Amino acid sequence: MMKPPVELHRLISAAIHDPDLAKRLREAPETVYAEFGVPEALREALCADPVAAVEKIGVHPNLQFKFLGQLGLLKLSSLTSVQPFLNTLEDRNGADS
Amino acid sequence: MGRIVSAAATSHTFGNDAADAPAAERIQSGMAQIGNIVAKSLPDVLVVVSSDHLNNFTLDAQIPLAIGIADEYIPLGDMGVPKTPFKGSREFGSAFAMYCSDIGFDLTPIENVRPDHGVSFPNAFSNPNGTARLVPLFLNTVMTPSPSCKRGYELGRALRAFVETQRPINERVAVLGTGGLSHWICLPDSGRVNEIWDRRIMDFLVSGDGDKIASLSREEILRDGGNGGLEIATWAFVAGASGDVTGRVIYYEAMTSWWTGMGGVVMNIDAT
């Protein structure tokens, strides 16, 4: 059974809560990969083509989503804030909502 | 004894209206309607059941079932959900965890959680003033092995029994199961929506056939509803918690632009 990319999973999970780390991941990925102990073979693949690499490496789909989002490579174009919708609730449901 | 005063299931993702503005508006209207029904049932406690999306839990320790026991929650803020603190209920969450441990469920009590959109977005449109105390219950279908629909259904039944036999007289509890419907996350089928399957799931729930959702295997769900479709374990929870009453579909849209079949149902429960 293939070992999952646990080091990369930990990196992605950490970057969710650390904007500085997420920024460094975008700007200097090789350095960050090394910090988290991502194996060298994986680092090369990730630097060459992150989109193909995460699939080939077996990154968990939910973490792929976050990783590609962190790198600005996510193809889902419908992302938006829910705040404008929440602001309409009072009008939709009445003043007591 | 307490009462389940309302129960509903809804998708918990969201998107812009660029691809289909009328459909996006119908989804918003449906979510608002569901939220209004839940709010008007005047719950003391709102149990929101969802998978975390690996924002709070990690793959280093794959916790399948967990319950929030904090007295306050601040949303993570993903999808732009306001980071407005909500009251929780340490007492309710802890008591349910204890009850479950006596009947064959091991819920992991968690203190330090910032509920992501799976919990915080439906809470925001169903409990906008924070009147009800929020109790997040995690069926973490992102984990392997993922909690099954059968497990979700039985846990929902456990919540109902807990509320009706262990809780103070007249305590009012609302249940909101969130997630689904069909979606494929970062897979070759991303963007695919299986409307036939989605409507079948909703029909099971509104027909009072919760056991039919409970009987769905992981393999069937992955094949027909995608890895994101595993979230319907929370819909099975709603079936169990509502006592297999019938319900009604509030909204459904096959939103391929959002990568998700979007649906919501409300169970026919008399809140008076």
XYZ file of N, CA and C in Angstrom, chain B residues 26 32 34 46 53 88 119 124 131 134 138 155 170 176 186 206-207 217 233 247:
60
model
N -32.581 30.853 -6.724
C -33.477 29.831 -6.149
C -32.794 29.105 -5.003
N -32.589 30.355 2.572
C -33.225 31.312 3.488
C -34.506 30.730 4.062
N -35.276 27.527 4.481
C -34.922 26.493 5.458
C -34.476 27.144 6.762
N -29.230 24.228 18.697
C -29.171 23.886 17.276
C -27.977 22.951 17.075
N -13.825 19.968 6.803
C -13.166 19.840 5.508
C -11.651 19.859 5.650
N -22.181 28.281 22.489
C -22.262 26.837 22.375
C -22.925 26.288 23.614
N -20.452 23.875 9.030
C -21.255 24.191 10.221
C -21.641 25.662 10.238
N -25.275 30.315 10.245
C -25.459 31.745 10.012
C -26.818 32.045 9.391
N -29.504 33.039 18.817
C -30.436 32.762 19.915
C -30.293 31.335 20.421
N -25.311 26.729 19.732
C -24.822 25.890 18.645
C -24.050 24.694 19.193
N -19.628 16.463 14.281
C -18.856 16.178 13.075
C -18.959 14.717 12.687
N -26.740 7.269 14.652
C -26.368 8.357 15.554
C -27.491 9.391 15.641
N -39.305 20.232 28.002
C -39.509 21.392 27.132
C -38.252 21.968 26.500
N -29.837 20.173 12.027
C -29.548 20.573 10.654
C -28.391 19.708 10.153
N -11.796 17.531 -6.737
C -10.449 17.316 -7.275
C -10.256 15.905 -7.823
N -37.580 12.627 2.166
C -38.918 13.218 2.328
C -40.016 12.171 2.346
N -39.729 10.977 1.906
C -40.716 9.890 1.944
C -40.693 9.145 3.275
N -24.034 2.003 0.471
C -22.638 1.691 0.801
C -21.719 2.807 0.312
N -24.120 11.191 4.646
C -24.256 10.553 5.963
C -24.966 11.505 6.931
N -41.142 14.603 4.731
C -40.680 15.980 4.624
C -41.042 16.536 3.268
